[in-house]
GROMACS .gro file of C-alpha atoms in nm:
model
  168
    1UNK     CA    1   3.714   1.760   1.837
    2UNK     CA    2   3.370   1.792   1.680
    3UNK     CA    3   3.526   1.826   1.332
    4UNK     CA    4   3.724   1.505   1.387
    5UNK     CA    5   3.407   1.320   1.485
    6UNK     CA    6   3.234   1.450   1.171
    7UNK     CA    7   3.523   1.335   0.947
    8UNK     CA    8   3.523   0.993   1.120
    9UNK     CA    9   3.151   0.959   1.046
   10UNK     CA   10   3.200   1.050   0.678
   11UNK     CA   11   3.467   0.779   0.662
   12UNK     CA   12   3.219   0.538   0.824
   13UNK     CA   13   2.946   0.621   0.571
   14UNK     CA   14   3.191   0.558   0.288
   15UNK     CA   15   3.262   0.208   0.429
   16UNK     CA   16   2.896   0.102   0.422
   17UNK     CA   17   2.858   0.086   0.045
   18UNK     CA   18   2.509   0.227   0.094
   19UNK     CA   19   2.631   0.572   0.003
   20UNK     CA   20   2.867   0.483  -0.285
   21UNK     CA   21   2.883   0.757  -0.544
   22UNK     CA   22   2.793   1.048  -0.315
   23UNK     CA   23   2.999   1.366  -0.292
   24UNK     CA   24   3.134   1.507   0.036
   25UNK     CA   25   2.855   1.768   0.043
   26UNK     CA   26   2.598   1.489  -0.002
   27UNK     CA   27   2.760   1.296   0.285
   28UNK     CA   28   2.721   1.611   0.495
   29UNK     CA   29   2.349   1.623   0.412
   30UNK     CA   30   2.317   1.259   0.520
   31UNK     CA   31   2.509   1.313   0.848
   32UNK     CA   32   2.319   1.625   0.951
   33UNK     CA   33   2.025   1.417   1.074
   34UNK     CA   34   2.220   1.129   1.229
   35UNK     CA   35   2.293   1.069   1.594
   36UNK     CA   36   2.541   0.842   1.770
   37UNK     CA   37   2.430   0.603   2.040
   38UNK     CA   38   2.623   0.356   2.255
   39UNK     CA   39   2.487   0.007   2.324
   40UNK     CA   40   2.652  -0.200   2.599
   41UNK     CA   41   2.727  -0.569   2.554
   42UNK     CA   42   2.408  -0.776   2.554
   43UNK     CA   43   2.171  -0.491   2.468
   44UNK     CA   44   1.883  -0.592   2.243
   45UNK     CA   45   1.862  -0.313   1.988
   46UNK     CA   46   1.573  -0.456   1.786
   47UNK     CA   47   1.343  -0.739   1.888
   48UNK     CA   48   1.195  -0.969   1.623
   49UNK     CA   49   0.830  -0.889   1.543
   50UNK     CA   50   0.843  -0.548   1.713
   51UNK     CA   51   0.688  -0.258   1.526
   52UNK     CA   52   0.935  -0.088   1.292
   53UNK     CA   53   1.177   0.144   1.470
   54UNK     CA   54   1.179   0.372   1.163
   55UNK     CA   55   1.555   0.391   1.187
   56UNK     CA   56   1.857   0.292   0.980
   57UNK     CA   57   2.149   0.172   1.191
   58UNK     CA   58   2.516   0.188   1.091
   59UNK     CA   59   2.775   0.008   1.305
   60UNK     CA   60   3.052   0.251   1.403
   61UNK     CA   61   3.231   0.007   1.634
   62UNK     CA   62   3.161  -0.321   1.807
   63UNK     CA   63   2.991  -0.640   1.696
   64UNK     CA   64   2.625  -0.712   1.646
   65UNK     CA   65   2.446  -1.047   1.609
   66UNK     CA   66   2.130  -1.088   1.406
   67UNK     CA   67   1.907  -1.385   1.490
   68UNK     CA   68   1.555  -1.516   1.451
   69UNK     CA   69   1.340  -1.727   1.679
   70UNK     CA   70   1.316  -2.094   1.599
   71UNK     CA   71   0.967  -2.189   1.478
   72UNK     CA   72   0.959  -2.473   1.730
   73UNK     CA   73   0.971  -2.458   2.107
   74UNK     CA   74   1.051  -2.695   2.388
   75UNK     CA   75   0.805  -2.832   2.645
   76UNK     CA   76   0.829  -2.503   2.841
   77UNK     CA   77   0.726  -2.294   2.540
   78UNK     CA   78   1.069  -2.138   2.494
   79UNK     CA   79   1.241  -2.141   2.160
   80UNK     CA   80   1.604  -2.116   2.063
   81UNK     CA   81   1.736  -1.833   1.853
   82UNK     CA   82   1.892  -1.915   1.518
   83UNK     CA   83   2.186  -1.691   1.444
   84UNK     CA   84   2.171  -1.547   1.094
   85UNK     CA   85   2.495  -1.347   1.096
   86UNK     CA   86   2.725  -1.120   1.287
   87UNK     CA   87   2.807  -0.774   1.157
   88UNK     CA   88   3.062  -0.509   1.243
   89UNK     CA   89   3.206  -0.172   1.150
   90UNK     CA   90   3.049  -0.022   0.839
   91UNK     CA   91   2.759  -0.268   0.824
   92UNK     CA   92   2.397  -0.156   0.829
   93UNK     CA   93   2.073  -0.300   0.963
   94UNK     CA   94   1.711  -0.193   0.997
   95UNK     CA   95   1.689  -0.121   0.626
   96UNK     CA   96   1.412  -0.370   0.549
   97UNK     CA   97   1.165  -0.230   0.805
   98UNK     CA   98   1.270   0.120   0.709
   99UNK     CA   99   1.154   0.054   0.353
  100UNK     CA  100   0.854  -0.179   0.395
  101UNK     CA  101   0.729  -0.051   0.734
  102UNK     CA  102   0.653  -0.406   0.854
  103UNK     CA  103   0.757  -0.549   1.193
  104UNK     CA  104   1.123  -0.638   1.230
  105UNK     CA  105   1.209  -0.982   1.090
  106UNK     CA  106   1.497  -1.051   1.330
  107UNK     CA  107   1.639  -0.970   1.672
  108UNK     CA  108   1.952  -0.756   1.677
  109UNK     CA  109   2.180  -0.765   1.983
  110UNK     CA  110   2.516  -0.615   2.073
  111UNK     CA  111   2.769  -0.893   2.138
  112UNK     CA  112   3.028  -0.637   2.245
  113UNK     CA  113   3.005  -0.276   2.351
  114UNK     CA  114   2.897  -0.101   2.032
  115UNK     CA  115   2.847   0.248   1.899
  116UNK     CA  116   2.594   0.297   1.623
  117UNK     CA  117   2.513   0.586   1.395
  118UNK     CA  118   2.134   0.616   1.381
  119UNK     CA  119   1.952   0.772   1.089
  120UNK     CA  120   1.581   0.832   1.155
  121UNK     CA  121   1.349   0.736   0.869
  122UNK     CA  122   1.214   1.091   0.857
  123UNK     CA  123   1.563   1.224   0.781
  124UNK     CA  124   1.647   0.938   0.544
  125UNK     CA  125   1.338   0.997   0.329
  126UNK     CA  126   1.372   1.374   0.350
  127UNK     CA  127   1.722   1.355   0.202
  128UNK     CA  128   1.650   1.093  -0.067
  129UNK     CA  129   1.330   1.268  -0.179
  130UNK     CA  130   1.475   1.620  -0.173
  131UNK     CA  131   1.778   1.533  -0.385
  132UNK     CA  132   1.696   1.287  -0.665
  133UNK     CA  133   2.064   1.206  -0.724
  134UNK     CA  134   2.111   1.103  -0.361
  135UNK     CA  135   1.778   0.919  -0.373
  136UNK     CA  136   1.869   0.723  -0.684
  137UNK     CA  137   2.219   0.630  -0.566
  138UNK     CA  138   2.114   0.533  -0.213
  139UNK     CA  139   1.814   0.327  -0.325
  140UNK     CA  140   2.026   0.154  -0.594
  141UNK     CA  141   2.291   0.074  -0.335
  142UNK     CA  142   2.026  -0.041  -0.088
  143UNK     CA  143   1.889  -0.279  -0.352
  144UNK     CA  144   2.242  -0.419  -0.392
  145UNK     CA  145   2.270  -0.476  -0.015
  146UNK     CA  146   1.934  -0.653   0.001
  147UNK     CA  147   2.014  -0.865  -0.309
  148UNK     CA  148   2.351  -0.970  -0.163
  149UNK     CA  149   2.186  -1.073   0.162
  150UNK     CA  150   1.927  -1.274  -0.030
  151UNK     CA  151   2.204  -1.446  -0.229
  152UNK     CA  152   2.395  -1.523   0.092
  153UNK     CA  153   2.080  -1.674   0.244
  154UNK     CA  154   2.015  -1.882  -0.067
  155UNK     CA  155   2.371  -2.016  -0.060
  156UNK     CA  156   2.344  -2.094   0.309
  157UNK     CA  157   2.025  -2.290   0.248
  158UNK     CA  158   2.175  -2.464  -0.054
  159UNK     CA  159   2.481  -2.578   0.137
  160UNK     CA  160   2.279  -2.676   0.444
  161UNK     CA  161   2.418  -2.411   0.676
  162UNK     CA  162   2.067  -2.344   0.804
  163UNK     CA  163   1.940  -2.651   0.983
  164UNK     CA  164   1.590  -2.715   1.102
  165UNK     CA  165   1.542  -2.775   1.470
  166UNK     CA  166   1.380  -3.117   1.490
  167UNK     CA  167   1.204  -3.238   1.802
  168UNK     CA  168   1.258  -3.582   1.953
   0.00000   0.00000   0.00000
Protein backbone atom coordinates (compact mmCIF):
# COMPACT_ATOMS: atom_id res chain seq x y z
CA UNK A 1 0.00 0.00 0.00
CA UNK A 2 2.84 2.38 0.84
CA UNK A 3 4.41 1.80 -2.60
CA UNK A 4 1.11 2.68 -4.29
CA UNK A 5 0.91 5.92 -2.31
CA UNK A 6 4.48 6.76 -3.34
CA UNK A 7 3.72 6.12 -7.04
CA UNK A 8 0.54 8.24 -6.76
CA UNK A 9 2.60 11.10 -5.33
CA UNK A 10 5.18 10.87 -8.15
CA UNK A 11 2.28 11.08 -10.61
CA UNK A 12 1.00 14.13 -8.72
CA UNK A 13 4.40 15.85 -8.85
CA UNK A 14 4.54 15.25 -12.59
CA UNK A 15 1.15 17.01 -12.99
CA UNK A 16 2.32 20.23 -11.31
CA UNK A 17 4.71 21.35 -14.03
CA UNK A 18 6.99 22.56 -11.24
CA UNK A 19 9.11 19.45 -11.57
CA UNK A 20 9.15 19.10 -15.38
CA UNK A 21 12.37 17.54 -16.61
CA UNK A 22 13.22 15.58 -13.45
CA UNK A 23 14.05 11.88 -13.47
CA UNK A 24 12.27 9.31 -11.28
CA UNK A 25 15.22 9.28 -8.85
CA UNK A 26 15.01 13.08 -8.60
CA UNK A 27 11.26 12.81 -7.91
CA UNK A 28 12.13 10.38 -5.12
CA UNK A 29 14.52 12.93 -3.61
CA UNK A 30 11.76 15.55 -3.72
CA UNK A 31 9.15 13.23 -2.13
CA UNK A 32 11.39 12.04 0.69
CA UNK A 33 10.78 15.23 2.65
CA UNK A 34 7.09 15.70 1.86
CA UNK A 35 4.12 14.91 4.05
CA UNK A 36 0.42 14.54 3.30
CA UNK A 37 -2.17 16.45 5.26
CA UNK A 38 -5.96 16.51 5.05
CA UNK A 39 -7.89 19.79 5.28
CA UNK A 40 -11.66 19.63 5.81
CA UNK A 41 -14.05 21.87 3.90
CA UNK A 42 -13.78 25.49 5.07
CA UNK A 43 -10.33 25.19 6.63
CA UNK A 44 -8.18 28.27 6.22
CA UNK A 45 -4.78 26.92 5.25
CA UNK A 46 -3.02 30.28 4.90
CA UNK A 47 -4.28 33.64 6.10
CA UNK A 48 -3.38 36.81 4.21
CA UNK A 49 -0.60 38.82 5.91
CA UNK A 50 0.42 35.94 8.18
CA UNK A 51 4.13 35.26 8.52
CA UNK A 52 5.41 32.86 5.85
CA UNK A 53 4.58 29.23 6.56
CA UNK A 54 7.87 28.19 4.91
CA UNK A 55 6.00 25.51 3.02
CA UNK A 56 5.18 24.64 -0.57
CA UNK A 57 1.71 23.14 -0.98
CA UNK A 58 0.63 20.78 -3.77
CA UNK A 59 -3.06 19.92 -4.15
CA UNK A 60 -3.51 16.14 -4.22
CA UNK A 61 -7.31 16.24 -4.21
CA UNK A 62 -10.07 18.71 -3.50
CA UNK A 63 -10.55 22.36 -4.37
CA UNK A 64 -8.91 25.42 -2.90
CA UNK A 65 -9.89 29.09 -3.21
CA UNK A 66 -7.35 31.89 -3.10
CA UNK A 67 -8.63 35.34 -2.11
CA UNK A 68 -7.49 38.70 -0.83
CA UNK A 69 -9.14 41.19 1.48
CA UNK A 70 -10.82 44.15 -0.12
CA UNK A 71 -8.97 47.40 0.63
CA UNK A 72 -12.24 48.99 1.74
CA UNK A 73 -14.51 48.04 4.60
CA UNK A 74 -18.09 48.65 5.58
CA UNK A 75 -19.30 50.75 8.51
CA UNK A 76 -18.57 47.83 10.88
CA UNK A 77 -14.94 47.61 9.81
CA UNK A 78 -15.36 44.31 7.99
CA UNK A 79 -14.17 43.85 4.45
CA UNK A 80 -15.20 41.46 1.73
CA UNK A 81 -12.80 38.97 0.25
CA UNK A 82 -12.03 39.20 -3.44
CA UNK A 83 -11.62 35.78 -4.99
CA UNK A 84 -8.51 35.55 -7.14
CA UNK A 85 -8.86 31.96 -8.34
CA UNK A 86 -9.73 28.41 -7.47
CA UNK A 87 -7.19 25.64 -7.87
CA UNK A 88 -7.31 21.86 -7.84
CA UNK A 89 -5.35 18.67 -8.33
CA UNK A 90 -1.75 19.26 -9.36
CA UNK A 91 -1.77 22.98 -8.60
CA UNK A 92 0.67 24.58 -6.17
CA UNK A 93 0.54 27.50 -3.75
CA UNK A 94 2.76 29.06 -1.11
CA UNK A 95 5.59 29.43 -3.61
CA UNK A 96 5.86 33.22 -3.39
CA UNK A 97 6.37 33.34 0.39
CA UNK A 98 8.63 30.32 0.13
CA UNK A 99 10.96 32.29 -2.13
CA UNK A 100 10.72 35.87 -0.84
CA UNK A 101 10.05 35.09 2.86
CA UNK A 102 7.48 37.91 3.12
CA UNK A 103 4.01 37.57 4.68
CA UNK A 104 1.44 35.70 2.63
CA UNK A 105 -0.27 37.89 0.01
CA UNK A 106 -3.57 35.99 0.01
CA UNK A 107 -5.85 33.77 2.06
CA UNK A 108 -6.08 30.14 1.00
CA UNK A 109 -9.11 28.07 2.03
CA UNK A 110 -10.37 24.58 1.27
CA UNK A 111 -13.74 24.76 -0.51
CA UNK A 112 -14.06 20.99 -0.37
CA UNK A 113 -12.36 18.33 1.68
CA UNK A 114 -8.79 18.43 0.39
CA UNK A 115 -5.55 16.52 0.73
CA UNK A 116 -2.32 18.41 0.19
CA UNK A 117 1.26 17.33 -0.21
CA UNK A 118 3.38 19.66 1.92
CA UNK A 119 7.04 20.33 1.20
CA UNK A 120 8.81 22.22 3.98
CA UNK A 121 11.10 25.04 2.80
CA UNK A 122 14.04 23.41 4.57
CA UNK A 123 13.63 20.29 2.43
CA UNK A 124 12.89 22.26 -0.74
CA UNK A 125 16.08 24.32 -0.45
CA UNK A 126 18.13 21.35 0.67
CA UNK A 127 17.20 19.45 -2.50
CA UNK A 128 17.58 22.36 -4.96
CA UNK A 129 20.91 23.45 -3.47
CA UNK A 130 22.35 19.94 -3.16
CA UNK A 131 21.63 18.98 -6.76
CA UNK A 132 22.21 21.86 -9.20
CA UNK A 133 20.26 20.12 -11.98
CA UNK A 134 17.18 19.82 -9.78
CA UNK A 135 17.73 23.38 -8.56
CA UNK A 136 17.97 24.81 -12.06
CA UNK A 137 14.96 22.91 -13.42
CA UNK A 138 12.71 23.60 -10.42
CA UNK A 139 13.58 27.30 -10.22
CA UNK A 140 13.11 27.68 -14.00
CA UNK A 141 9.73 25.97 -13.77
CA UNK A 142 8.80 28.06 -10.73
CA UNK A 143 9.60 31.22 -12.70
CA UNK A 144 7.25 29.96 -15.44
CA UNK A 145 4.45 29.43 -12.89
CA UNK A 146 4.90 32.90 -11.41
CA UNK A 147 5.08 34.51 -14.89
CA UNK A 148 1.89 32.74 -16.00
CA UNK A 149 0.07 33.92 -12.90
CA UNK A 150 1.25 37.48 -13.52
CA UNK A 151 0.04 37.28 -17.14
CA UNK A 152 -3.33 35.92 -16.00
CA UNK A 153 -3.66 38.79 -13.52
CA UNK A 154 -2.74 41.34 -16.17
CA UNK A 155 -5.35 39.92 -18.54
CA UNK A 156 -7.96 39.92 -15.80
CA UNK A 157 -7.26 43.57 -15.07
CA UNK A 158 -7.22 44.44 -18.77
CA UNK A 159 -10.60 42.84 -19.38
CA UNK A 160 -12.09 44.27 -16.19
CA UNK A 161 -12.54 40.97 -14.39
CA UNK A 162 -11.19 42.56 -11.22
CA UNK A 163 -13.58 45.26 -10.07
CA UNK A 164 -12.99 47.80 -7.38
CA UNK A 165 -15.37 47.81 -4.48
CA UNK A 166 -16.84 51.31 -4.46
CA UNK A 167 -18.63 52.72 -1.45
CA UNK A 168 -21.97 54.52 -1.66
